[in-house]
Tab-separated table of C-alpha atoms and ligand atoms in Angstrom:
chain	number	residue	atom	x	y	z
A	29	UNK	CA	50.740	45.930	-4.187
A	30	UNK	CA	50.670	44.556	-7.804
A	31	UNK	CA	47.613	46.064	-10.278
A	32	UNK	CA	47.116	43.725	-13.019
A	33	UNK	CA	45.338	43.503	-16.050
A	34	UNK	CA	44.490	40.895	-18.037
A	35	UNK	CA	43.957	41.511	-21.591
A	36	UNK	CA	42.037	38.667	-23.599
A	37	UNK	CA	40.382	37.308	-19.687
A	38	UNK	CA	37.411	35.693	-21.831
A	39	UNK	CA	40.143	33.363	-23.946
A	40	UNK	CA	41.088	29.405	-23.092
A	41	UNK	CA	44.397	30.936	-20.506
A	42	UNK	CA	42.398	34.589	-19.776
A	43	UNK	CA	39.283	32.989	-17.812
A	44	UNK	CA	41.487	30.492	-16.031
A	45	UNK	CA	44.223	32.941	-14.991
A	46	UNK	CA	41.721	35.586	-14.180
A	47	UNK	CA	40.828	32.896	-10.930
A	48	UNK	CA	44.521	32.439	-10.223
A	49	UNK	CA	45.593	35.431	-9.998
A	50	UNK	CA	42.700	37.166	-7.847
A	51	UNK	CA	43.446	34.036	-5.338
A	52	UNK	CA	46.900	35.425	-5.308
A	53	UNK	CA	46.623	39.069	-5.282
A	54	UNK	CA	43.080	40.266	-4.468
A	55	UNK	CA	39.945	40.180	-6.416
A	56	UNK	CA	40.316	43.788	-6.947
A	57	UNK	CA	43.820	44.112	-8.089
A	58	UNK	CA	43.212	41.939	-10.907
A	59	UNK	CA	41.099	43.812	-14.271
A	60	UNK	CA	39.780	41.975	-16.927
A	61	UNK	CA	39.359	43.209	-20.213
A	62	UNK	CA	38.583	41.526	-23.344
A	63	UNK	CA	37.275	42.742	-27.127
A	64	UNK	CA	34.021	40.871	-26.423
A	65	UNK	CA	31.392	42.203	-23.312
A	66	UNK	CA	30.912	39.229	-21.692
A	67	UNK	CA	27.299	38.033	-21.007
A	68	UNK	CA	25.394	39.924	-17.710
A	69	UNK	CA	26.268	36.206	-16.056
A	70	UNK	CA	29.792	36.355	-17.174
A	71	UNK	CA	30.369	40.161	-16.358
A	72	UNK	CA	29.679	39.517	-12.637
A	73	UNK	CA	32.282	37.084	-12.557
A	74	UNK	CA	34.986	38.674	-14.462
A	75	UNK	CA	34.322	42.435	-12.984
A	76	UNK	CA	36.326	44.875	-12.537
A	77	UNK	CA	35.694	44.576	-16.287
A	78	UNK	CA	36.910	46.559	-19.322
A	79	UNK	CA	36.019	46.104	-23.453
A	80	UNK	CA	39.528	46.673	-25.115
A	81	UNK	CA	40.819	46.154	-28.227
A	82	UNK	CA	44.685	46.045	-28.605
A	83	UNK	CA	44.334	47.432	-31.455
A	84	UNK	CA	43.242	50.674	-29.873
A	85	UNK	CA	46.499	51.868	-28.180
A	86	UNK	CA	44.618	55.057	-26.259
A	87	UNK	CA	42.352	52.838	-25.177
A	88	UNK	CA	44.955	50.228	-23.533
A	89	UNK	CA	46.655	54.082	-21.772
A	90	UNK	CA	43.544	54.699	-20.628
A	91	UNK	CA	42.327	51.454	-18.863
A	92	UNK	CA	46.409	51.222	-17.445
A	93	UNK	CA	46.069	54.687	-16.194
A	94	UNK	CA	42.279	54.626	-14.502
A	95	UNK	CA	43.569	51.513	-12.673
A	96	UNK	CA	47.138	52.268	-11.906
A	97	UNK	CA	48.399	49.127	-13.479
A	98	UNK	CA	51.760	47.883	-13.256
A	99	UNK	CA	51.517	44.063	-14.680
A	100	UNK	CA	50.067	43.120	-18.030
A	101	UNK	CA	49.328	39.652	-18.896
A	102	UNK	CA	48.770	40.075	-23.047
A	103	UNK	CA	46.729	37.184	-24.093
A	104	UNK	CA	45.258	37.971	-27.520
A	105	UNK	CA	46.102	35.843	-29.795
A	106	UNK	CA	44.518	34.684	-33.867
A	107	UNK	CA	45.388	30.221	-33.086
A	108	UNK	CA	47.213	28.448	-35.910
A	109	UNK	CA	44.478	27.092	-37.691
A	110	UNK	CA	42.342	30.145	-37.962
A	111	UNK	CA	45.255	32.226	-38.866
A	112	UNK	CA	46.083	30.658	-41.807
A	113	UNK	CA	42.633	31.903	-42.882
A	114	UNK	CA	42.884	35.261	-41.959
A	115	UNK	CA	46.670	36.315	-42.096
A	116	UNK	CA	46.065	39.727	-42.035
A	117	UNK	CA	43.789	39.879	-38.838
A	118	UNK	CA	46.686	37.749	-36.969
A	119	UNK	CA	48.962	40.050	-37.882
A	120	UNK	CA	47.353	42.863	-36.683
A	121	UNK	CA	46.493	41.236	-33.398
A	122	UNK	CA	49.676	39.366	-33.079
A	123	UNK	CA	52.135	42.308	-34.193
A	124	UNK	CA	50.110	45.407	-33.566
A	125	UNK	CA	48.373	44.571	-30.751
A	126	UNK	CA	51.449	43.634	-28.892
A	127	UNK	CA	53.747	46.633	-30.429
A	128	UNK	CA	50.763	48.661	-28.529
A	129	UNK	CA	50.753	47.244	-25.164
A	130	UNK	CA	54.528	47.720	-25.401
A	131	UNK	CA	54.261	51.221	-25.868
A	132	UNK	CA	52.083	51.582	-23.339
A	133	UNK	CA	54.082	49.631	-21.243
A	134	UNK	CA	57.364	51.744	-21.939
A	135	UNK	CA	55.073	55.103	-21.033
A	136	UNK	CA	53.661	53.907	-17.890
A	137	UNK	CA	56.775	51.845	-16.478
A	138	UNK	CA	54.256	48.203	-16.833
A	139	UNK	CA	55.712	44.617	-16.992
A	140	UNK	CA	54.602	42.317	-19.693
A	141	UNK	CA	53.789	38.899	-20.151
A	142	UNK	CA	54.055	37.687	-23.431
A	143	UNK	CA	52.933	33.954	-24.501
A	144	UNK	CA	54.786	32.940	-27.419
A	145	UNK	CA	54.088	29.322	-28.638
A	146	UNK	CA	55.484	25.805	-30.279
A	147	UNK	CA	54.534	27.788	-33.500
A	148	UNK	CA	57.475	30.124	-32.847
A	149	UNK	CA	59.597	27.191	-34.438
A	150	UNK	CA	59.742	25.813	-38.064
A	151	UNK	CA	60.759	23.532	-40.437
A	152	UNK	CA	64.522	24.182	-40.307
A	153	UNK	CA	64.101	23.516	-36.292
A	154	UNK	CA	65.575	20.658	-34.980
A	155	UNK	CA	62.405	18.617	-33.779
A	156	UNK	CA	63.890	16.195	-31.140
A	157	UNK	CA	64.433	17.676	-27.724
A	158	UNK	CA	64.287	21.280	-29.115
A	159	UNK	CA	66.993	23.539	-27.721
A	160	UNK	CA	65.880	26.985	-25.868
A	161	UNK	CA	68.400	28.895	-28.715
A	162	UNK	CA	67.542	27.488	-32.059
A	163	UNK	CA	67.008	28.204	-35.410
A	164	UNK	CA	63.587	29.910	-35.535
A	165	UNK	CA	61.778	30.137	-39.499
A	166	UNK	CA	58.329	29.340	-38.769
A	167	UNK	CA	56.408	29.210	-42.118
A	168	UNK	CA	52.456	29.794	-40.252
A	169	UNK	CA	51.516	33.365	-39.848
A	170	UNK	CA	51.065	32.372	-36.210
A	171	UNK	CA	54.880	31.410	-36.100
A	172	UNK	CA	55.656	34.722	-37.606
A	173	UNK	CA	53.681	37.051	-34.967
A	174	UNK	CA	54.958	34.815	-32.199
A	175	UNK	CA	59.004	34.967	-33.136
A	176	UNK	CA	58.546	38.499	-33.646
A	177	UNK	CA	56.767	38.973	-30.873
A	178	UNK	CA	59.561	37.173	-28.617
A	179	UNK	CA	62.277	39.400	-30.316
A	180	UNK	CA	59.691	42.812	-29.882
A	181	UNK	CA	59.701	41.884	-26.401
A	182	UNK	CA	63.541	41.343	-26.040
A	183	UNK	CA	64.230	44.529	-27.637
A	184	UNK	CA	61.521	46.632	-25.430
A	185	UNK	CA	63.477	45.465	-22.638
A	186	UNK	CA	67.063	45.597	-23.966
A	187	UNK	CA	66.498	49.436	-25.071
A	188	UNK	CA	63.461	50.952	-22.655
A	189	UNK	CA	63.647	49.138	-19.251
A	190	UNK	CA	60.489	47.220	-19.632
A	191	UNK	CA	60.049	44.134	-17.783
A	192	UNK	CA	58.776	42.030	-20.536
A	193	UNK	CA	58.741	38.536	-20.032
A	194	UNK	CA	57.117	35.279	-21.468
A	195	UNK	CA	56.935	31.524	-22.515
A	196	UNK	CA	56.868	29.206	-25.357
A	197	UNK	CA	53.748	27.650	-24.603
A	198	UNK	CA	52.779	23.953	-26.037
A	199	UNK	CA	49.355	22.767	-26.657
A	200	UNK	CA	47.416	23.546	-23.494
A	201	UNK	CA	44.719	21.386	-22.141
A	202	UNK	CA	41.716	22.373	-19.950
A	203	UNK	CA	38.491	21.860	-19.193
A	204	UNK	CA	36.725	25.704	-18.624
A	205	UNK	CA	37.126	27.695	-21.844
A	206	UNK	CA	37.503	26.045	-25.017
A	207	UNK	CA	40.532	26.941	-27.778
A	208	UNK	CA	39.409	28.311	-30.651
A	209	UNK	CA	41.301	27.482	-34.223
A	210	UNK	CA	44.247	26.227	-33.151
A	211	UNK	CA	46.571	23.041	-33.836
A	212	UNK	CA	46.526	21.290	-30.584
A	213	UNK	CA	43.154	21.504	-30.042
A	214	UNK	CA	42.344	18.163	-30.580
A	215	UNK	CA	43.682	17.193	-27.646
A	216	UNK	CA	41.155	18.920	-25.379
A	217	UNK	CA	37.808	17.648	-27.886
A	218	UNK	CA	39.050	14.397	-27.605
A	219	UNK	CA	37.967	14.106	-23.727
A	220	UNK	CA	34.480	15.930	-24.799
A	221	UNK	CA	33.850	12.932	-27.326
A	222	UNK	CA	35.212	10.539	-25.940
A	223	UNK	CA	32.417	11.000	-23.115
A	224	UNK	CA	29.724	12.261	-25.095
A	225	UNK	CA	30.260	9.523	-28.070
A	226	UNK	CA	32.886	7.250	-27.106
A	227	UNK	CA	34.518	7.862	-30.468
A	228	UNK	CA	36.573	10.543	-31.675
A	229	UNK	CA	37.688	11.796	-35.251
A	230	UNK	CA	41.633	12.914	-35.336
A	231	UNK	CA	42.613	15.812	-37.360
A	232	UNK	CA	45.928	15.013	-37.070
A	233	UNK	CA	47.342	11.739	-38.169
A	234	UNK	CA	48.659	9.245	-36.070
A	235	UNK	CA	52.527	9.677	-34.909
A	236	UNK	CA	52.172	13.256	-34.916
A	237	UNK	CA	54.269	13.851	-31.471
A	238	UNK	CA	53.581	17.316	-30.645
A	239	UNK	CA	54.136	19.013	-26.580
A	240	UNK	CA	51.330	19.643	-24.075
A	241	UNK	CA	50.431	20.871	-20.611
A	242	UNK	CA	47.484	20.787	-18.438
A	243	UNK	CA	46.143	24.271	-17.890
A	244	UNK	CA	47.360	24.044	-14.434
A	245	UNK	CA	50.755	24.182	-15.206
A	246	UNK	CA	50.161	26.292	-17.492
A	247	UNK	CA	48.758	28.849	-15.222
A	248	UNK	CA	52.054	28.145	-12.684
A	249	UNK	CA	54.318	28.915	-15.466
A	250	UNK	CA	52.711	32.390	-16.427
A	251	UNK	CA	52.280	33.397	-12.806
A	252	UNK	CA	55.691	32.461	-11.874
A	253	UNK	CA	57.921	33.499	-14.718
A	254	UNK	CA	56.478	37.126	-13.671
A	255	UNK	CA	57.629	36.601	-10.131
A	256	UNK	CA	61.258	35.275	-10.671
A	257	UNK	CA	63.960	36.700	-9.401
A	258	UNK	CA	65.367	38.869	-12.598
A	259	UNK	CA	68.864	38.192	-11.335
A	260	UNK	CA	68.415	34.925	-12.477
A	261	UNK	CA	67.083	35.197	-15.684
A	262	UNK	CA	69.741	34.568	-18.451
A	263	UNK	CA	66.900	34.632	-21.087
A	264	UNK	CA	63.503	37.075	-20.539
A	265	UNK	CA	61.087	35.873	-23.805
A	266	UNK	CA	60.329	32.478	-25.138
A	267	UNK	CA	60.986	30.238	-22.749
A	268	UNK	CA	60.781	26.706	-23.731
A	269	UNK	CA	57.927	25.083	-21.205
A	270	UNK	CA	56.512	21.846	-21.676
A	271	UNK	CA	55.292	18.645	-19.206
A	272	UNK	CA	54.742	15.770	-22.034
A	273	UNK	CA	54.584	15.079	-25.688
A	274	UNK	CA	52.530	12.498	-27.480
A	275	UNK	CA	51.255	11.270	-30.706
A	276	UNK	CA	47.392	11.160	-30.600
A	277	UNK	CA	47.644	7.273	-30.577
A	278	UNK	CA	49.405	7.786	-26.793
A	279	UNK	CA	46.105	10.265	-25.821
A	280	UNK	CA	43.490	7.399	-27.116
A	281	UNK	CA	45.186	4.758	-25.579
A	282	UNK	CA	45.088	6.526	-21.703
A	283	UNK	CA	41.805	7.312	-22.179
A	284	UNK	CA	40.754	3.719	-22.978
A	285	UNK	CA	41.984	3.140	-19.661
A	286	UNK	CA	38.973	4.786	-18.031
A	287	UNK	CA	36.318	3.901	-21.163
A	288	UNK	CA	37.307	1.215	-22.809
A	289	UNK	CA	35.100	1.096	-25.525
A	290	UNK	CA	37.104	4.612	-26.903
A	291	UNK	CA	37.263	4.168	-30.423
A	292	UNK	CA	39.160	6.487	-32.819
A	293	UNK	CA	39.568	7.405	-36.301
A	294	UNK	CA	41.423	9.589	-38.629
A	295	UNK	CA	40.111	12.341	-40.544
A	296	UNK	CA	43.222	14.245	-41.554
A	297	UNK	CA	43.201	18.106	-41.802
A	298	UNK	CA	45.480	18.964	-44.173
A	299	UNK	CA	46.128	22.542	-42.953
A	300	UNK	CA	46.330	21.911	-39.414
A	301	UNK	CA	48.745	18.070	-40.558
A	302	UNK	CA	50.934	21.225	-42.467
A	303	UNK	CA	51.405	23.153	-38.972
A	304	UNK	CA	51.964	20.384	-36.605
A	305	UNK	CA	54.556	18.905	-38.981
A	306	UNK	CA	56.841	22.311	-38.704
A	307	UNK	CA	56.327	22.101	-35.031
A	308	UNK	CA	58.789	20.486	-32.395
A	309	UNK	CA	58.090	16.794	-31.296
A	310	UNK	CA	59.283	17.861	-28.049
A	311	UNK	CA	60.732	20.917	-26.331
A	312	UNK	CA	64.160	20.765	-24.128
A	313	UNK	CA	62.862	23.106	-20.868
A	314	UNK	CA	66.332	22.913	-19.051
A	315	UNK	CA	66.633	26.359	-18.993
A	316	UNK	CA	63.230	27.594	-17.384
A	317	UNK	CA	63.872	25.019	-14.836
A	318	UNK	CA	67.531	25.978	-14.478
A	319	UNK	CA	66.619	29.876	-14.395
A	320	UNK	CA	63.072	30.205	-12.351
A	321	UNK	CA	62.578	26.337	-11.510
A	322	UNK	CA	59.625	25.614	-13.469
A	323	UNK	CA	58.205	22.492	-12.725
A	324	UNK	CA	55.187	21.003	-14.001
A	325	UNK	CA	52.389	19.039	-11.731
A	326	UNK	CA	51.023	17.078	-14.535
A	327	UNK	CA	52.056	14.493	-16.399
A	328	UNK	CA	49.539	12.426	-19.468
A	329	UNK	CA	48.055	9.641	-17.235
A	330	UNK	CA	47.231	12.573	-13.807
A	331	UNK	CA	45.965	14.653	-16.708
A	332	UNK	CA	43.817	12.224	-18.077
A	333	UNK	CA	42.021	11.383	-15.192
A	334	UNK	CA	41.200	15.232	-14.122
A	335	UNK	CA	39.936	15.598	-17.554
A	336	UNK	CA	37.955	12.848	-17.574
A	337	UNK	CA	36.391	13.846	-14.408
A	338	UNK	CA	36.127	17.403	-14.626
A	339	UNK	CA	34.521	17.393	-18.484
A	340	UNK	CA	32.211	14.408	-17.042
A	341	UNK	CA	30.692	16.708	-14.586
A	342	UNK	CA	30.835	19.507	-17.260
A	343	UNK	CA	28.294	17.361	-19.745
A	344	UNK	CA	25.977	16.393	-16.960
B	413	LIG	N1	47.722	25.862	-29.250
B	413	LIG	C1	48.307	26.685	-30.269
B	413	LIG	C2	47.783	26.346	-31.611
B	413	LIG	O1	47.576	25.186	-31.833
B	413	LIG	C3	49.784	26.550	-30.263
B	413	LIG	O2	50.356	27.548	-29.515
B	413	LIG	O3	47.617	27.205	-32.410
């Protein structure tokens, strides 16, 4: 029987995941732990619950050891945006908090799951169709802690045994927990305000193709990557995932299928333009669909109208 923890469970993935993976293994072999107590309402939901900071490596033992874990799901993360604020605190989340759950790993024989990102690619990448083995100079802070975290990962399990493994995750989408500072995140306010206002204003400027998912698949490819057959894995870290890319004049124009009245307008960020300009237009996936058949559900117009429908009933 797997013992799992998630570290990060209050984030945008960690409170959706935490559901999944209690439907899947148990509502007791599944620990959440985050650096922020969640609120008394909150705590019910999430317990067995545990404050931890990855920066506090004795602290990650401890929690591993009291509940015999053998799975990690490593969530923590500084997004994009933010991190280009405070480079320092990303790196110590990014770089240390993941060199710590990898020691702690390597002591107490745990698999990993790492989520590295679109930011794990640069300028010098090749935009179009991005290969799975590609140049890899990201110029964000994010992009560094990502790339290094995919090689930190490849190394732990090259030299020590550990089971690390992970994705390249694009923008992801959902409706329960918010992002927080990151690049794609327009594409999840632009279903709040499109309902609440009927008008949005774009950080990003228009033609700016960047990938996405719908947390859904999202949550398949995390869960699944962890269950495939090692045999078959030719790569372990950084797998390219994605289900569409678009421009944010693609996302406006779906969603003036449903209210037609959507109006949007540009107010360019020039920090988040920056990022999303070094990032791929779209991702080639062939190889976590050759290697542990990942295949997404959700495509823009079936996302659309979940969004629309969920973050409706959310506003009421
Ligand atoms: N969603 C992330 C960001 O925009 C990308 O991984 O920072």
């Amino acid at each position: 029987m797997k013992n799992i923890l998630i570290i990060g469970a209050q984030g945008q993935i960690g409170s959706e995941l935490t559901t999944e993976l209690r439907k899947k293994y148990g509502h007791k072999h599944v620990i959440c732990s985050d650096v922020r107590m969640p609120s008394h309402e909150v705590l019910n939901d999430l317990s067995p619950f545990e404050r931890l900071d990855v920066t506090n490596v004795e602290r990650i033992a401890q929690v591993v050891k009291k509940y015999k874990i053998d799975t990690i799901y490593h969530l923590p993360a500084i997004l994009s945006a933010v991190a280009e604020e405070k480079p320092q605190i990303a790196w110590n989340i990014g770089i240390n908090g993941l060199y710590n759950v990898l020691e702690v790993a390597r002591e107490s024989n745990c698999a990993v799951f790492f989520p590295s990102s679109i930011g794990a690619f640069g300028p010098t990448t090749p935009p179009d169709n991005t290969p799975q083995d590609v140049i890899q100079r990201p110029d964000t802070m994010y992009g560094v802690t990502k790339v290094a975290g995919e090689l930190l990962c490849d190394y732990y399990h090259k030299r020590f045994g550990v089971d690390t493994r992970g994705v390249r995750f694009p923008g992801i989408i959902s409706y329960v927990t918010l992002p927080g500072g990151g690049t794609t995140d327009y594409a999840v306010e632009i279903f709040y305000e499109a309902i609440k206002h009927q008008k949005y204003h774009c950080p990003l400027k228009a033609g700016t193709y960047l990938d996405m998912m719908y947390m859904p698949d999202a949550l398949n490819a995390a869960i699944s990557i962890m269950e495939a057959d090692p045999s078959r894995l030719v790569h372990r870290n950084g797998f390219n995932v994605t289900a569409m890319s678009f421009e944010p004049e693609t996302i406006a124009a779906e969603i003036r299928k449903h209210i037609p009245g959507f109006k949007m307008e540009y107010h360019n960020d020039p920090i988040r333009q920056a990022i999303a300009d070094t990032w791929p237009n779209s991702m080639d996936d062939s190889c976590a669909r050759e290697e542990w058949s990942w295949n997404p559900e959700f495509n823009l117009e079936k996302m659309t109208i979940d969004m629309l429908e969920k973050v409706a009933v959310k506003l009421k």
